[in-house]
CSV table of C-alpha atoms in Angstrom, one decimal:
chain,number,residue,atom,x,y,z
A,102,MET,CA,135.6,11.5,113.6
A,103,LEU,CA,136.3,15.0,112.2
A,104,VAL,CA,137.0,17.8,114.7
A,105,LEU,CA,137.2,21.4,113.7
A,106,ILE,CA,139.0,23.7,116.1
A,107,ARG,CA,138.4,27.4,115.8
A,108,GLY,CA,141.7,29.1,116.7
A,109,ALA,CA,145.3,27.7,116.3
A,110,GLY,CA,147.2,29.5,119.1
A,111,ASP,CA,149.1,27.8,121.9
A,112,LEU,CA,146.1,26.4,123.9
A,113,ALA,CA,144.2,25.4,120.7
A,114,SER,CA,147.4,23.7,119.5
A,115,GLY,CA,147.7,21.8,122.7
A,116,ILE,CA,144.1,20.6,122.2
A,117,ALA,CA,144.9,19.6,118.6
A,118,LEU,CA,147.9,17.7,119.7
A,119,ARG,CA,145.9,15.7,122.3
A,120,LEU,CA,143.1,14.9,119.8
A,121,HIS,CA,145.5,14.0,117.0
A,122,HIS,CA,147.3,11.6,119.3
A,123,ALA,CA,143.9,10.1,120.2
A,124,LYS,CA,143.5,9.2,116.5
A,125,MET,CA,140.9,11.9,115.7
A,126,GLN,CA,141.1,13.9,112.4
A,127,VAL,CA,141.7,17.5,113.3
A,128,VAL,CA,141.2,20.7,111.2
A,129,MET,CA,142.0,24.2,112.5
A,130,THR,CA,141.1,27.7,111.5
A,131,ASP,CA,142.8,31.1,112.4
A,132,LEU,CA,143.3,34.6,111.2
A,133,PRO,CA,145.1,35.2,107.8
A,134,LYS,CA,147.7,37.0,109.9
A,135,PRO,CA,147.9,35.2,113.2
A,136,THR,CA,148.8,37.2,116.3
A,137,ALA,CA,150.1,34.2,118.4
A,138,ILE,CA,152.7,35.0,121.1
A,139,ARG,CA,154.0,31.5,121.8
A,140,ARG,CA,154.8,31.1,118.1
A,141,THR,CA,157.1,28.1,118.5
A,142,VAL,CA,154.1,25.9,119.7
A,143,CYS,CA,151.3,27.3,117.5
A,144,PHE,CA,149.9,25.5,114.5
A,145,SER,CA,148.7,28.9,113.3
A,146,GLN,CA,152.2,29.5,111.9
A,147,ALA,CA,151.4,27.1,109.1
A,148,ILE,CA,149.3,29.9,107.6
A,149,LEU,CA,152.4,32.0,107.3
A,150,PHE,CA,155.0,29.5,106.4
A,151,GLY,CA,153.2,26.6,104.7
A,152,THR,CA,153.9,24.0,107.4
A,153,MET,CA,154.5,24.1,111.2
A,154,ARG,CA,155.7,21.3,113.4
A,155,VAL,CA,154.8,21.2,117.1
A,156,GLU,CA,156.4,18.4,119.0
A,157,ASP,CA,155.9,15.3,116.8
A,158,VAL,CA,152.9,16.6,114.8
A,159,THR,CA,152.9,18.6,111.5
A,160,ALA,CA,150.3,21.1,110.3
A,161,GLU,CA,149.9,22.3,106.8
A,162,PHE,CA,148.2,25.4,105.4
A,163,ALA,CA,145.1,24.5,103.5
A,164,GLU,CA,144.1,27.1,100.9
A,165,SER,CA,140.5,25.9,100.9
A,166,PRO,CA,138.3,23.2,102.4
A,167,SER,CA,138.9,21.1,99.2
A,168,CYS,CA,142.5,20.7,100.3
A,169,VAL,CA,141.6,19.3,103.7
A,170,SER,CA,141.2,15.6,102.7
A,171,ALA,CA,144.6,15.3,101.1
A,172,ILE,CA,146.4,16.9,104.1
A,173,LEU,CA,144.5,14.6,106.5
A,174,ALA,CA,145.5,11.6,104.4
A,175,ARG,CA,149.2,12.6,104.9
A,176,GLY,CA,148.6,12.4,108.6
A,177,HIS,CA,148.9,16.1,109.1
A,178,ILE,CA,146.6,18.8,110.5
A,179,PRO,CA,145.1,21.2,107.9
A,180,VAL,CA,145.0,24.9,109.0
A,181,LEU,CA,142.7,27.3,107.1
A,182,ALA,CA,142.8,31.1,107.1
A,183,ASP,CA,139.1,31.3,108.0
A,184,PRO,CA,138.4,33.2,111.2
A,185,GLN,CA,134.7,33.0,110.7
A,186,ALA,CA,134.8,29.2,110.3
A,187,ALA,CA,132.8,29.4,107.1
A,188,CYS,CA,134.4,26.1,106.2
A,189,ILE,CA,131.9,24.4,108.6
A,190,ALA,CA,129.3,24.3,105.8
A,191,ALA,CA,131.6,22.4,103.5
A,192,LEU,CA,133.4,20.1,106.0
A,193,LYS,CA,130.4,19.2,108.1
A,194,PRO,CA,132.5,18.3,111.1
A,195,ASP,CA,131.3,15.9,113.8
A,196,VAL,CA,132.7,18.2,116.5
A,197,VAL,CA,133.4,22.0,116.6
A,198,VAL,CA,135.7,23.2,119.4
A,199,ASP,CA,135.9,27.0,119.9
A,200,ALA,CA,139.3,27.6,121.3
A,201,ILE,CA,139.8,31.2,120.1
A,202,LEU,CA,140.1,32.2,123.8
A,203,ALA,CA,138.5,35.6,123.0
A,204,LYS,CA,136.8,35.6,126.5
A,205,LYS,CA,133.5,35.9,124.6
A,206,ASN,CA,131.6,33.9,121.9
A,207,LEU,CA,132.5,35.2,118.4
A,208,GLY,CA,129.8,33.3,116.6
A,209,THR,CA,129.9,29.6,117.6
A,210,LYS,CA,126.4,28.1,117.8
A,211,LEU,CA,125.0,25.0,119.3
A,212,THR,CA,123.8,24.0,115.8
A,213,ASP,CA,127.3,24.1,114.2
A,214,ALA,CA,127.9,20.4,114.7
A,215,PRO,CA,126.4,17.4,116.6
A,216,CYS,CA,128.9,18.2,119.4
A,217,VAL,CA,130.0,21.8,120.1
A,218,ILE,CA,132.5,22.6,122.8
A,219,GLY,CA,133.4,26.1,124.1
A,220,VAL,CA,136.8,26.6,125.7
A,221,GLY,CA,137.1,29.2,128.5
A,222,PRO,CA,134.9,32.2,129.4
A,223,GLY,CA,132.1,33.4,127.1
A,224,PHE,CA,130.2,30.1,126.7
A,225,THR,CA,127.3,28.6,128.5
A,226,ALA,CA,126.7,24.9,128.3
A,227,LYS,CA,123.3,23.9,126.7
A,228,VAL,CA,123.0,27.5,125.4
A,229,ASP,CA,125.7,28.0,122.8
A,230,CYS,CA,127.6,24.7,123.2
A,231,HIS,CA,127.0,21.2,124.6
A,232,ALA,CA,129.9,21.6,127.1
A,233,CYS,CA,132.5,24.1,128.2
A,234,ILE,CA,136.0,23.6,129.4
A,235,GLU,CA,137.5,25.5,132.4
A,236,THR,CA,140.7,27.3,131.5
A,237,MET,CA,141.5,29.1,134.8
A,238,ARG,CA,144.6,27.7,136.5
A,239,GLY,CA,143.8,26.0,139.7
A,240,HIS,CA,141.7,23.1,141.1
A,241,THR,CA,139.2,23.1,138.2
A,242,LEU,CA,141.5,23.5,135.2
A,243,GLY,CA,140.5,21.3,132.4
A,244,ARG,CA,137.2,20.2,133.9
A,245,VAL,CA,134.2,19.6,131.7
A,246,ILE,CA,131.2,21.9,132.5
A,247,THR,CA,127.8,20.6,131.5
A,248,GLU,CA,125.7,23.2,133.3
A,249,GLY,CA,126.5,26.9,133.3
A,250,MET,CA,129.8,28.5,132.4
A,251,PRO,CA,133.5,28.7,133.2
A,252,ILE,CA,134.9,31.1,135.7
A,253,PRO,CA,134.7,34.7,134.3
A,254,ASN,CA,137.9,36.2,133.0
A,255,THR,CA,139.9,38.0,135.7
A,256,ASN,CA,142.6,39.5,133.4
A,257,ILE,CA,145.1,38.1,135.9
A,258,PRO,CA,147.3,35.3,134.5
A,259,GLY,CA,147.7,32.2,136.6
A,260,LEU,CA,150.8,31.7,138.8
A,261,ILE,CA,153.9,30.2,137.2
A,262,GLY,CA,157.1,30.1,139.3
A,263,GLY,CA,155.5,32.4,141.8
A,264,PHE,CA,154.6,35.2,139.3
A,265,ALA,CA,151.3,36.1,137.6
A,266,GLY,CA,150.7,39.4,135.9
A,267,GLU,CA,154.4,40.2,135.9
A,268,ARG,CA,155.0,37.5,133.4
A,269,VAL,CA,153.0,39.3,130.7
A,270,LEU,CA,154.7,41.8,128.4
A,271,ARG,CA,152.4,44.5,126.9
A,272,ALA,CA,152.8,46.9,124.0
A,273,PRO,CA,154.0,50.3,125.3
A,274,ALA,CA,152.2,52.3,122.7
A,275,ASP,CA,150.0,52.1,119.6
A,276,GLY,CA,151.8,51.3,116.4
A,277,ILE,CA,153.9,48.7,114.7
A,278,PHE,CA,155.8,46.2,117.0
A,279,ARG,CA,159.5,45.7,116.5
A,280,GLN,CA,161.0,42.6,118.0
A,281,ALA,CA,164.3,42.9,120.0
A,282,GLY,CA,164.4,39.4,121.5
A,283,GLN,CA,164.0,35.9,120.4
A,284,ILE,CA,161.8,33.1,121.9
A,285,GLY,CA,164.1,31.1,124.1
A,286,ASP,CA,166.4,34.0,125.1
A,287,GLN,CA,167.4,34.4,128.7
A,288,VAL,CA,166.2,37.8,129.8
A,289,LYS,CA,166.6,40.1,132.8
A,290,GLN,CA,164.2,42.4,134.7
A,291,GLY,CA,164.3,45.8,133.0
A,292,GLN,CA,165.6,44.5,129.7
A,293,ALA,CA,163.9,45.8,126.5
A,294,VAL,CA,162.8,42.9,124.3
A,295,GLY,CA,160.6,44.9,121.9
A,296,TYR,CA,159.8,48.4,120.8
A,297,VAL,CA,156.9,50.4,119.4
A,298,GLY,CA,158.5,53.4,117.8
A,299,ASP,CA,161.0,54.5,120.4
A,300,ALA,CA,159.0,53.2,123.3
A,301,PRO,CA,160.6,50.1,124.8
A,302,MET,CA,158.7,47.0,126.1
A,303,LEU,CA,160.5,46.1,129.3
A,304,CYS,CA,160.6,42.8,131.1
A,305,GLN,CA,159.2,43.0,134.7
A,306,ILE,CA,160.9,39.8,135.8
A,307,SER,CA,163.9,37.7,134.8
A,308,GLY,CA,163.5,34.3,133.0
A,309,VAL,CA,163.1,32.9,129.5
A,310,LEU,CA,161.3,34.8,126.8
A,311,ARG,CA,158.6,32.1,126.1
A,312,GLY,CA,156.6,34.2,123.6
A,313,ILE,CA,156.8,37.4,121.7
A,314,LEU,CA,154.9,39.0,118.8
A,315,ALA,CA,156.6,38.9,115.4
A,316,ASP,CA,158.1,42.0,113.8
A,317,GLY,CA,155.7,44.2,112.0
A,318,THR,CA,152.6,43.2,114.0
A,319,PRO,CA,150.2,46.2,114.5
A,320,VAL,CA,149.5,46.7,118.2
A,321,PHE,CA,147.7,49.0,120.6
A,322,GLN,CA,148.9,50.2,124.0
A,323,GLY,CA,148.4,47.5,126.6
A,324,MET,CA,148.0,44.7,124.1
A,325,LYS,CA,149.6,41.4,125.2
A,326,ALA,CA,152.9,41.2,123.2
A,327,GLY,CA,155.1,38.8,125.1
A,328,ASP,CA,155.5,36.3,127.9
A,329,VAL,CA,158.4,35.7,130.3
A,330,ASP,CA,158.7,32.3,132.0
A,331,PRO,CA,160.4,32.8,135.4
A,332,ARG,CA,161.3,29.1,135.6
A,333,GLY,CA,164.1,29.8,133.2
A,334,GLU,CA,163.9,26.5,131.3
A,335,ALA,CA,164.3,27.2,127.5
A,336,SER,CA,163.2,23.8,126.5
A,337,TYR,CA,159.7,24.6,127.7
A,338,CYS,CA,159.4,27.0,124.7
A,339,LYS,CA,159.4,24.0,122.3
A,340,THR,CA,156.6,22.0,123.9
A,341,VAL,CA,153.0,22.7,124.7
A,342,SER,CA,152.2,23.8,128.2
A,343,ASP,CA,150.8,21.8,131.1
A,344,LYS,CA,147.8,24.1,130.9
A,345,ALA,CA,147.2,23.3,127.2
A,346,LEU,CA,147.5,19.6,127.8
A,347,ALA,CA,145.0,19.8,130.7
A,348,ILE,CA,142.5,21.7,128.6
A,349,GLY,CA,143.1,19.2,125.7
A,350,GLY,CA,142.3,16.4,128.1
A,351,GLY,CA,139.0,18.1,129.0
A,352,VAL,CA,138.1,18.6,125.4
A,353,LEU,CA,138.8,14.9,124.7
A,354,GLU,CA,136.6,13.9,127.6
A,355,ALA,CA,133.8,16.2,126.4
A,356,ILE,CA,134.0,14.8,122.8
A,357,LEU,CA,133.7,11.2,124.1
A,358,ARG,CA,130.8,12.2,126.4
A,359,PHE,CA,128.7,14.2,124.0
A,360,SER,CA,129.5,13.3,120.5
A,361,GLU,CA,127.2,10.9,118.6
A,362,GLY,CA,129.9,8.7,117.0
């Protein structure tokens, strides 16, 4: 079974990890210049560096759909720079999973594959996908939705270690982001871990810097640019999150329920 995942950020990568471990063939797509924050657990980095290993799985950059078969034969995950997923026409996947997490549908259609799954807000089961997966932290996280849609986006991150919105670091101005901290660093409340021009991006809480944009990334004021984990455990930066695994489990269930093969 061939599964194409639109998006290769941290949640999409958790989904890919689960499906790969379940012996499914996985192909991913992302932007030519990915804007992932949790870069240490994002297969999108293969587009920039040629390969990317997350836990025990390796992804490889695929220059075109014609490269996909050889990469799959090596037991790796191909990642294409194809944000529009134009490769669907050539690859003819059995399943399309939209895990871009844009909070809206950026073009995925019910007719893209025999089984189409939308991850998070912006999708409606039986309208633009066969099933949706809930991404909101809480009692329904990872559940398969067969009628209707996931909980609308609240713009408030879920609680981790007693903190929600305070965990998120946002660009202080429009411009080019300059990194001043590394993923895995222990940080303190009020510490500057990035700059846009002379404007500092300050941590609101203490913990571990779990994610941060790369140097040279164009940003706008208020754009999510980093993430502090108040639990303070640096090893969490190297493994996919509990949330990503829960969502991945929901996607796996939906594929088994709704795919034809």
